[in-house]
Short mmCIF file of C-alpha atoms and ligand atoms in Angstrom, two decimals:
data_model
loop_
_atom_site.label_atom_id
_atom_site.label_comp_id
_atom_site.label_asym_id
_atom_site.label_seq_id
_atom_site.Cartn_x
_atom_site.Cartn_y
_atom_site.Cartn_z
CA MET A 429 55.85 106.43 91.50
CA GLU A 430 57.42 108.05 88.46
CA GLU A 431 60.85 106.98 87.22
CA LYS A 432 63.40 108.38 89.70
CA HIS A 433 66.09 110.87 88.63
CA SER A 434 69.66 109.67 88.66
CA ASN A 435 70.75 110.97 92.10
CA SER A 436 67.72 109.39 93.80
CA LYS A 437 68.21 106.20 91.85
CA LEU A 438 71.85 106.12 92.86
CA LEU A 439 71.18 106.67 96.56
CA HIS A 440 68.34 104.18 96.74
CA THR A 441 69.69 101.29 94.70
CA PRO A 442 68.60 98.22 96.70
CA TYR A 443 71.24 95.87 98.13
CA PRO A 444 71.72 92.55 96.33
CA LYS A 445 70.27 90.90 99.48
CA PRO A 446 68.61 92.49 102.54
CA ASP A 447 71.11 93.04 105.37
CA ALA A 448 70.36 91.01 108.51
CA TYR A 449 70.97 94.08 110.74
CA LYS A 450 69.31 96.62 108.43
CA ALA A 451 72.60 98.50 108.08
CA LEU A 452 72.14 101.69 106.05
CA SER A 453 75.62 101.41 104.52
CA MET A 454 76.50 98.38 102.47
CA PRO A 455 78.45 95.89 104.64
CA VAL A 456 81.97 95.18 103.39
CA TYR A 457 82.21 91.47 102.64
CA HIS A 458 85.88 90.78 103.17
CA SER A 459 85.65 87.12 102.29
CA ALA A 460 87.59 85.25 99.63
CA ALA A 461 85.08 82.38 99.34
CA TYR A 462 81.45 81.44 100.08
CA GLU A 463 79.89 78.36 101.66
CA PHE A 464 77.24 76.15 99.99
CA GLU A 465 74.36 74.10 101.43
CA SER A 466 74.87 71.19 99.07
CA ALA A 467 76.97 69.74 96.28
CA GLU A 468 74.03 70.32 93.91
CA GLN A 469 73.86 74.03 94.78
CA MET A 470 77.61 74.24 94.35
CA GLU A 471 77.43 72.69 90.91
CA LEU A 472 74.75 75.19 89.84
CA ALA A 473 76.83 78.15 91.05
CA PHE A 474 80.08 76.98 89.49
CA THR A 475 78.48 76.25 86.13
CA GLY A 476 76.76 79.65 86.03
CA LYS A 477 73.22 78.27 86.42
CA ALA A 478 72.73 80.02 89.79
CA ALA A 479 73.91 83.57 90.56
CA ASP A 480 75.56 82.73 93.91
CA HIS A 481 78.99 84.09 94.74
CA THR A 482 81.72 81.46 94.72
CA TYR A 483 85.04 83.28 94.99
CA SER A 484 85.85 87.00 95.27
CA ARG A 485 88.20 87.13 92.27
CA ILE A 486 85.05 86.56 90.18
CA THR A 487 82.25 88.34 92.06
CA ASN A 488 81.80 89.80 95.56
CA PRO A 489 78.61 91.24 97.12
CA THR A 490 80.12 94.64 98.01
CA VAL A 491 81.69 95.07 94.59
CA GLN A 492 78.48 93.93 92.95
CA TYR A 493 76.57 96.59 94.85
CA PHE A 494 78.96 99.26 93.56
CA GLU A 495 78.48 97.88 90.03
CA ASP A 496 74.68 97.89 90.50
CA ARG A 497 74.72 101.54 91.50
CA VAL A 498 76.76 102.54 88.46
CA ARG A 499 74.38 100.50 86.32
CA ALA A 500 71.36 102.26 87.85
CA ILE A 501 72.63 105.72 86.89
CA THR A 502 74.15 104.91 83.50
CA CYS A 503 71.28 102.61 82.44
CA ALA A 504 73.96 100.27 81.10
CA PHE A 505 73.49 96.58 80.44
CA SER A 506 76.47 95.57 82.58
CA VAL A 507 79.20 97.14 84.70
CA THR A 508 82.45 95.45 85.72
CA ALA A 509 84.54 97.03 88.49
CA LEU A 510 88.27 96.35 88.44
CA ASN A 511 91.13 97.49 90.62
CA SER A 512 92.39 100.35 88.42
CA GLY A 513 91.58 102.28 85.28
CA MET A 514 94.45 100.47 83.54
CA ALA A 515 92.91 97.11 84.50
CA ALA A 516 89.64 98.28 82.89
CA ILE A 517 91.49 99.24 79.70
CA SER A 518 93.61 96.09 79.49
CA ASN A 519 90.69 93.73 80.26
CA THR A 520 88.56 95.43 77.61
CA ILE A 521 91.22 95.23 74.91
CA ILE A 522 92.14 91.64 75.72
CA THR A 523 88.45 90.73 75.45
CA LEU A 524 88.37 92.12 71.90
CA ALA A 525 91.82 91.75 70.38
CA LYS A 526 93.78 88.76 69.17
CA SER A 527 97.06 88.33 67.35
CA GLY A 528 96.61 89.81 63.87
CA SER A 529 93.88 92.26 64.82
CA ASN A 530 94.38 96.00 64.87
CA ILE A 531 93.14 98.90 66.98
CA ILE A 532 92.60 102.42 65.69
CA THR A 533 93.56 105.13 68.15
CA SER A 534 95.46 108.39 68.56
CA ARG A 535 98.87 109.20 70.03
CA HIS A 536 97.10 111.66 72.31
CA LEU A 537 96.50 109.23 75.14
CA PHE A 538 96.99 108.85 78.86
CA GLY A 539 100.68 107.82 79.31
CA ASN A 540 100.13 104.23 80.49
CA THR A 541 97.42 103.62 77.91
CA TYR A 542 99.89 104.69 75.22
CA SER A 543 102.56 102.41 76.66
CA PHE A 544 100.07 99.50 76.93
CA PHE A 545 99.21 99.92 73.24
CA ALA A 546 102.65 100.71 71.85
CA SER A 547 104.70 98.22 73.92
CA THR A 548 102.61 95.58 75.70
CA LEU A 549 100.08 94.84 72.95
CA GLU A 550 102.50 95.08 70.03
CA ALA A 551 104.45 92.22 71.61
CA PHE A 552 101.34 89.99 71.31
CA GLY A 553 100.89 90.70 67.61
CA VAL A 554 98.20 93.33 67.94
CA GLU A 555 98.80 96.20 65.54
CA ILE A 556 98.13 99.73 66.77
CA ARG A 557 97.15 102.22 64.06
CA PHE A 558 97.76 105.68 65.42
CA CYS A 559 95.88 108.33 63.53
CA ASN A 560 94.29 111.74 63.86
CA LEU A 561 90.89 110.99 65.37
CA THR A 562 89.67 114.51 64.67
CA ASN A 563 89.81 113.57 60.97
CA VAL A 564 86.96 111.12 60.33
CA ASP A 565 88.12 110.32 56.78
CA GLU A 566 91.52 109.27 58.12
CA VAL A 567 89.82 107.00 60.66
CA GLU A 568 87.66 105.43 57.96
CA ALA A 569 90.70 104.82 55.73
CA HIS A 570 92.51 102.94 58.53
CA ILE A 571 89.65 100.50 59.26
CA ASP A 572 89.82 97.04 57.70
CA ALA A 573 88.43 93.53 58.33
CA ASN A 574 90.93 92.97 61.19
CA THR A 575 90.04 96.14 63.07
CA CYS A 576 88.67 95.12 66.46
CA ALA A 577 88.03 98.56 67.96
CA VAL A 578 88.39 102.31 67.77
CA PHE A 579 89.74 103.53 71.11
CA LEU A 580 89.57 107.18 72.14
CA GLU A 581 89.61 109.54 75.11
CA ILE A 582 86.73 112.05 75.06
CA ILE A 583 89.00 115.00 75.99
CA THR A 584 92.67 114.15 75.69
CA ASN A 585 95.09 115.03 78.43
CA PRO A 586 97.21 117.16 78.36
CA GLN A 587 96.47 118.14 74.73
CA MET A 588 92.76 118.81 75.42
CA GLU A 589 91.69 117.54 72.02
CA VAL A 590 88.01 116.77 71.42
CA VAL A 591 86.78 114.21 68.91
CA ASP A 592 83.42 114.56 67.14
CA LEU A 593 81.85 111.50 68.75
CA LYS A 594 78.70 111.32 66.64
CA ALA A 595 80.69 111.55 63.40
CA ILE A 596 83.27 108.96 64.42
CA SER A 597 80.72 106.53 65.86
CA ALA A 598 78.63 106.78 62.67
CA VAL A 599 81.65 105.75 60.58
CA ALA A 600 82.59 102.97 62.99
CA LYS A 601 79.03 101.64 63.09
CA GLN A 602 78.80 101.59 59.33
CA LYS A 603 82.10 99.64 59.21
CA GLY A 604 81.02 97.24 62.00
CA VAL A 605 83.68 98.35 64.51
CA PRO A 606 82.92 99.14 68.19
CA ILE A 607 83.84 102.46 69.81
CA ILE A 608 85.58 102.19 73.17
CA ALA A 609 85.81 105.51 74.99
CA ASP A 610 87.78 106.44 78.09
CA THR A 611 85.43 109.01 79.67
CA THR A 612 87.39 109.61 82.88
CA ILE A 613 87.61 113.39 82.25
CA VAL A 614 83.82 113.97 82.15
CA PRO A 615 82.05 111.39 84.33
CA PHE A 616 78.67 109.86 83.60
CA CYS A 617 76.81 112.33 85.84
CA ALA A 618 77.54 114.94 83.14
CA PHE A 619 78.09 112.97 79.94
CA LYS A 620 75.81 110.28 78.50
CA ALA A 621 78.18 108.09 76.48
CA LYS A 622 75.41 105.99 74.98
CA ASP A 623 73.78 109.04 73.34
CA PHE A 624 76.99 109.56 71.36
CA GLY A 625 77.19 106.05 69.97
CA ILE A 626 79.80 104.75 72.40
CA ASN A 627 79.61 100.98 72.86
CA ILE A 628 82.02 100.36 75.74
CA GLU A 629 82.73 103.12 78.23
CA ILE A 630 85.83 102.99 80.42
CA VAL A 631 86.30 105.09 83.54
CA SER A 632 89.23 105.37 85.93
CA SER A 633 87.12 105.57 89.09
CA THR A 634 90.32 106.51 90.95
CA LYS A 635 89.55 110.03 89.76
CA TYR A 636 86.16 111.73 90.37
CA ILE A 637 84.31 108.68 91.67
CA SER A 638 86.61 107.63 94.51
CA GLY A 639 85.58 110.79 96.36
CA GLY A 640 88.93 112.40 97.06
CA ALA A 641 91.63 110.02 95.87
CA THR A 642 90.73 107.39 98.47
CA SER A 643 91.35 104.31 96.33
CA LEU A 644 92.12 102.99 92.86
CA GLY A 645 89.46 101.59 90.60
CA GLY A 646 88.29 101.15 87.03
CA LEU A 647 84.93 100.53 85.39
CA ILE A 648 83.96 98.78 82.18
CA ILE A 649 80.45 99.85 81.18
CA ASP A 650 78.76 97.87 78.41
CA TYR A 651 75.68 99.43 76.74
CA CYS A 652 74.87 96.28 74.81
CA ASN A 653 74.42 98.39 71.66
CA PHE A 654 76.82 96.68 69.26
CA ASP A 655 76.37 93.73 66.94
CA TRP A 656 79.39 91.58 67.81
CA LEU A 657 78.85 89.32 64.79
CA SER A 658 81.24 91.67 62.95
CA SER A 659 83.97 91.36 65.62
CA PRO A 660 87.06 89.37 64.55
CA LYS A 661 87.18 87.67 67.97
CA LEU A 662 83.64 87.73 69.38
CA HIS A 663 81.61 86.63 66.35
CA VAL A 664 81.41 83.05 67.68
CA MET A 665 80.20 84.23 71.12
CA ALA A 666 77.78 86.58 69.34
CA LYS A 667 75.89 83.60 67.86
CA GLU A 668 75.11 82.42 71.39
CA PHE A 669 74.93 85.67 73.37
CA GLY A 670 73.91 88.28 70.77
CA PRO A 671 74.66 91.86 71.85
CA ALA A 672 75.72 90.54 75.30
CA ALA A 673 78.73 88.75 73.75
CA PHE A 674 81.29 91.27 75.03
CA THR A 675 80.15 91.00 78.65
CA ALA A 676 79.89 87.22 78.36
CA LYS A 677 83.50 86.93 77.16
CA LEU A 678 84.72 89.43 79.76
CA ARG A 679 82.88 87.99 82.76
CA LYS A 680 83.06 84.30 81.93
CA GLU A 681 86.68 84.24 80.83
CA ILE A 682 88.94 87.29 80.59
CA HIS A 683 88.48 89.03 83.94
CA ARG A 684 88.61 85.75 85.87
CA ASN A 685 91.88 84.83 84.18
CA LEU A 686 93.56 88.20 84.54
CA GLY A 687 92.51 88.47 88.20
CA SER A 688 92.17 92.21 88.71
CA TYR A 689 88.68 92.47 90.23
CA MET A 690 88.02 95.38 92.55
CA THR A 691 88.54 94.69 96.26
CA PRO A 692 85.52 94.99 98.61
CA HIS A 693 87.16 97.79 100.59
CA ALA A 694 87.75 99.88 97.47
CA ALA A 695 84.17 99.19 96.35
CA TYR A 696 82.88 100.43 99.72
CA MET A 697 84.83 103.70 99.47
CA GLN A 698 83.91 104.22 95.84
CA THR A 699 80.24 103.64 96.63
CA LEU A 700 80.47 106.50 99.15
CA GLY A 701 82.27 108.61 96.54
CA LEU A 702 79.52 107.91 94.04
CA GLU A 703 76.92 109.37 96.43
CA THR A 704 78.49 112.84 96.20
CA LEU A 705 79.84 112.62 92.64
CA SER A 706 77.47 115.05 90.99
CA LEU A 707 77.76 117.59 93.83
CA ARG A 708 81.55 117.53 93.74
CA TYR A 709 81.58 117.65 89.96
CA GLU A 710 79.31 120.72 89.94
CA ARG A 711 81.49 122.52 92.44
CA ALA A 712 84.89 121.63 90.94
CA THR A 713 83.88 122.44 87.37
CA SER A 714 82.29 125.73 88.40
CA THR A 715 85.52 126.72 90.19
CA CYS A 716 87.55 125.55 87.20
CA LYS A 717 85.56 127.71 84.78
CA GLN A 718 85.92 130.82 86.95
CA LEU A 719 89.61 130.19 87.40
CA VAL A 720 90.45 129.76 83.70
CA GLU A 721 88.51 132.93 82.84
CA ARG A 722 90.62 134.87 85.34
CA LEU A 723 93.91 133.24 84.33
CA GLU A 724 93.37 134.07 80.66
CA LYS A 725 93.82 137.72 81.55
CA LEU A 726 97.26 137.32 83.19
CA PRO A 727 100.10 138.50 80.93
CA GLU A 728 102.60 135.89 82.19
CA ILE A 729 100.42 133.06 80.85
CA GLU A 730 100.90 132.45 77.12
CA SER A 731 97.72 130.46 76.69
CA VAL A 732 95.08 128.68 78.77
CA ASN A 733 93.72 125.44 77.39
CA TYR A 734 90.21 124.47 78.59
CA THR A 735 87.59 123.41 76.09
CA GLY A 736 84.91 125.32 78.00
CA LEU A 737 86.58 128.65 77.09
CA HIS A 738 85.18 130.58 74.11
CA SER A 739 88.76 131.07 72.88
CA ASN A 740 89.27 127.29 72.59
CA LYS A 741 89.14 125.79 69.11
CA PHE A 742 87.06 122.85 70.37
CA HIS A 743 84.62 125.07 72.31
CA ASP A 744 81.47 124.47 70.22
CA LEU A 745 81.94 120.73 69.86
CA SER A 746 82.85 120.44 73.54
CA LYS A 747 79.72 122.36 74.53
CA GLU A 748 77.53 120.14 72.39
CA GLN A 749 78.99 116.97 73.88
CA PHE A 750 79.88 117.88 77.49
CA GLY A 751 77.95 121.08 78.30
CA SER A 752 79.47 124.42 79.29
CA ARG A 753 81.75 123.03 82.03
CA PRO A 754 83.74 120.17 80.48
CA GLY A 755 85.59 118.72 83.45
CA ALA A 756 87.76 120.24 86.17
CA MET A 757 91.15 119.98 84.50
CA PHE A 758 92.96 122.52 82.35
CA THR A 759 96.46 123.32 81.19
CA PHE A 760 98.32 126.54 80.58
CA ASP A 761 101.60 127.42 78.92
CA LEU A 762 104.34 129.59 80.38
CA SER A 763 107.34 130.97 78.47
CA SER A 764 109.69 128.00 79.09
CA ARG A 765 110.37 124.77 80.97
CA ASP A 766 112.36 126.80 83.54
CA ALA A 767 109.41 129.12 84.09
CA CYS A 768 107.23 126.03 84.68
CA PHE A 769 109.65 124.60 87.26
CA ALA A 770 109.89 127.98 89.03
CA PHE A 771 106.07 128.13 89.09
CA MET A 772 105.76 124.61 90.51
CA ASN A 773 108.29 125.38 93.25
CA LYS A 774 106.53 128.55 94.38
CA LEU A 775 103.08 127.01 94.87
CA LYS A 776 101.89 127.22 98.48
CA LEU A 777 98.32 125.92 98.51
CA ILE A 778 98.10 123.83 95.36
CA LYS A 779 99.80 120.45 95.77
CA ARG A 780 102.58 119.19 93.50
CA ALA A 781 101.16 115.78 92.64
CA THR A 782 99.91 113.60 89.83
CA ASN A 783 96.30 112.34 89.81
CA LEU A 784 93.10 114.08 88.77
CA PHE A 785 89.98 115.20 90.61
CA ASP A 786 91.18 114.85 94.14
CA ASN A 787 89.26 117.19 96.47
CA LYS A 788 92.52 119.15 96.65
CA THR A 789 93.83 121.09 93.66
CA LEU A 790 96.90 119.48 92.09
CA ALA A 791 99.57 120.78 89.70
CA ILE A 792 102.02 118.85 87.54
CA HIS A 793 104.49 119.52 84.73
CA PRO A 794 103.49 116.60 82.43
CA ALA A 795 106.55 116.62 80.11
CA SER A 796 109.05 115.96 82.94
CA THR A 797 106.87 113.52 84.93
CA ILE A 798 104.08 111.46 83.32
CA PHE A 799 105.88 111.65 79.96
CA GLY A 800 109.38 112.05 81.46
CA THR A 801 110.69 108.63 80.38
CA PHE A 802 109.53 109.03 76.76
CA THR A 803 112.02 110.39 74.23
CA ALA A 804 111.72 114.02 73.15
CA GLU A 805 110.62 112.76 69.73
CA VAL A 806 107.76 110.67 71.19
CA ARG A 807 106.73 113.64 73.34
CA ARG A 808 106.63 115.78 70.20
CA GLU A 809 104.48 113.18 68.40
CA MET A 810 102.20 113.10 71.43
CA ASN A 811 102.06 116.90 71.43
CA VAL A 812 103.27 117.15 75.03
CA SER A 813 105.05 120.49 75.41
CA ASP A 814 107.81 121.45 77.86
CA LYS A 815 106.00 124.71 78.52
CA THR A 816 102.76 123.20 79.80
CA ILE A 817 101.44 122.97 83.35
CA ARG A 818 98.38 120.85 84.13
CA ILE A 819 95.99 121.78 86.93
CA SER A 820 93.31 119.52 88.37
CA VAL A 821 90.85 121.68 90.26
CA GLY A 822 89.54 120.55 93.65
CA LEU A 823 87.01 121.95 96.10
CA GLU A 824 88.91 124.95 97.53
CA ASP A 825 87.66 128.53 97.18
CA VAL A 826 88.38 130.04 93.81
CA ASP A 827 89.98 133.23 95.21
CA ASP A 828 92.58 131.21 97.10
CA LEU A 829 93.46 129.15 94.03
CA PHE A 830 93.75 132.26 91.88
CA SER A 831 96.02 133.99 94.45
CA ASP A 832 98.27 130.95 94.68
CA ILE A 833 98.71 130.72 90.89
CA LYS A 834 99.12 134.48 90.47
CA HIS A 835 101.80 134.60 93.15
CA ALA A 836 103.63 131.55 91.73
CA ILE A 837 103.91 132.84 88.15
CA LYS A 838 105.47 136.15 89.21
C1 LIG B 13 94.20 107.97 85.45
C2 LIG B 13 93.71 107.65 84.10
C3 LIG B 13 93.75 106.33 83.62
C4 LIG B 13 94.32 105.19 84.42
O1 LIG B 13 93.63 104.97 85.60
P1 LIG B 13 94.28 104.27 86.90
O2 LIG B 13 93.13 104.16 87.82
O3 LIG B 13 95.37 105.17 87.38
O4 LIG B 13 94.83 102.96 86.45
C5 LIG B 13 93.26 106.09 82.36
N1 LIG B 13 92.75 107.08 81.60
C6 LIG B 13 92.70 108.35 82.03
C7 LIG B 13 92.11 109.40 81.13
C8 LIG B 13 93.18 108.69 83.28
O5 LIG B 13 93.13 109.96 83.70
#
């Protein structure tokens, strides 16, 4: 048979071991530990010479199956599933960074990622070099021998900024620095990170993958396409493990010690979510595109920000990287903060809630919520405006969403 396409591959990924009852859904192995036939077998498992499960903080059959499925469709070398997107980010950075190293990134980041960089990591002697990632020369000028990674989000939220991934990864590659990309906004069914030179892909699977906000989760996807000999921390591991050095450090040390592996129940739900990911993504992004085109024409809205719109300054680059429907999230600006609050309070169908890519459409005023505890100055630096509303589009009918928004901005 020919090589299967990704949806077929995803649905027919074999179980790690055949199920005794031939269950069609992966059984949920709610077990902390696993029994061994002999002391010899136990020694082999605990020293990594046999692939048996020992303890569910390290590996678990249900979670492994979820990881295998993601691996089948991304064609990655390894996938690690953790219990939130933030766990995926923190485990990745702690695998790469040490006191004295620096990370190049932007201030246009998911709120907790920003706080993790600016507060948590700084306290451990890791320097964060915030710069404008849309300016490749600026990125190049910030890289030095202690740079352990360039970290970026493929479409920033709520600024909706798009980085030229091929240009930035070419510079990073030439300087021997890995690119870590948070691709939560455009999932792997629609965006092939590896084709754009990304080395480590991070996804908050809480969003599209969970299948309707059922559970939290995070993925670390390693494409094994970086020479870790140039890494300030991994060059020793690289002599033994070559391009697999990142995964070796992560799986043999960091993730075990931080203890944030995905739970089997979450892995079960996220495996179900994965089965309908591309269908839901198609539907939500198609609704999103129709909605933004209609909203652009309303006089009460100052501007609509979606990189799939021709009016958007990132349109061409976005199209080249993410196709004509780049995600199911957009923002728009009203005349003032008060107008935004009045809008939020008048919504009838759309839910007032944080989160992205639930099956239900969600609205939030980012400046007063996600960024509400930051000072006005930090919000300005992060380009988070008081006049902006963020919408995450779900699976409702587009006419109903349009009516709800139109009524609420009056
Ligand atoms: C939600 C989100 C995260 C964090 O994920 P959690 O699963 O909530 O920990 C990170 N990055 C982006 C872009 C997100 O939207």
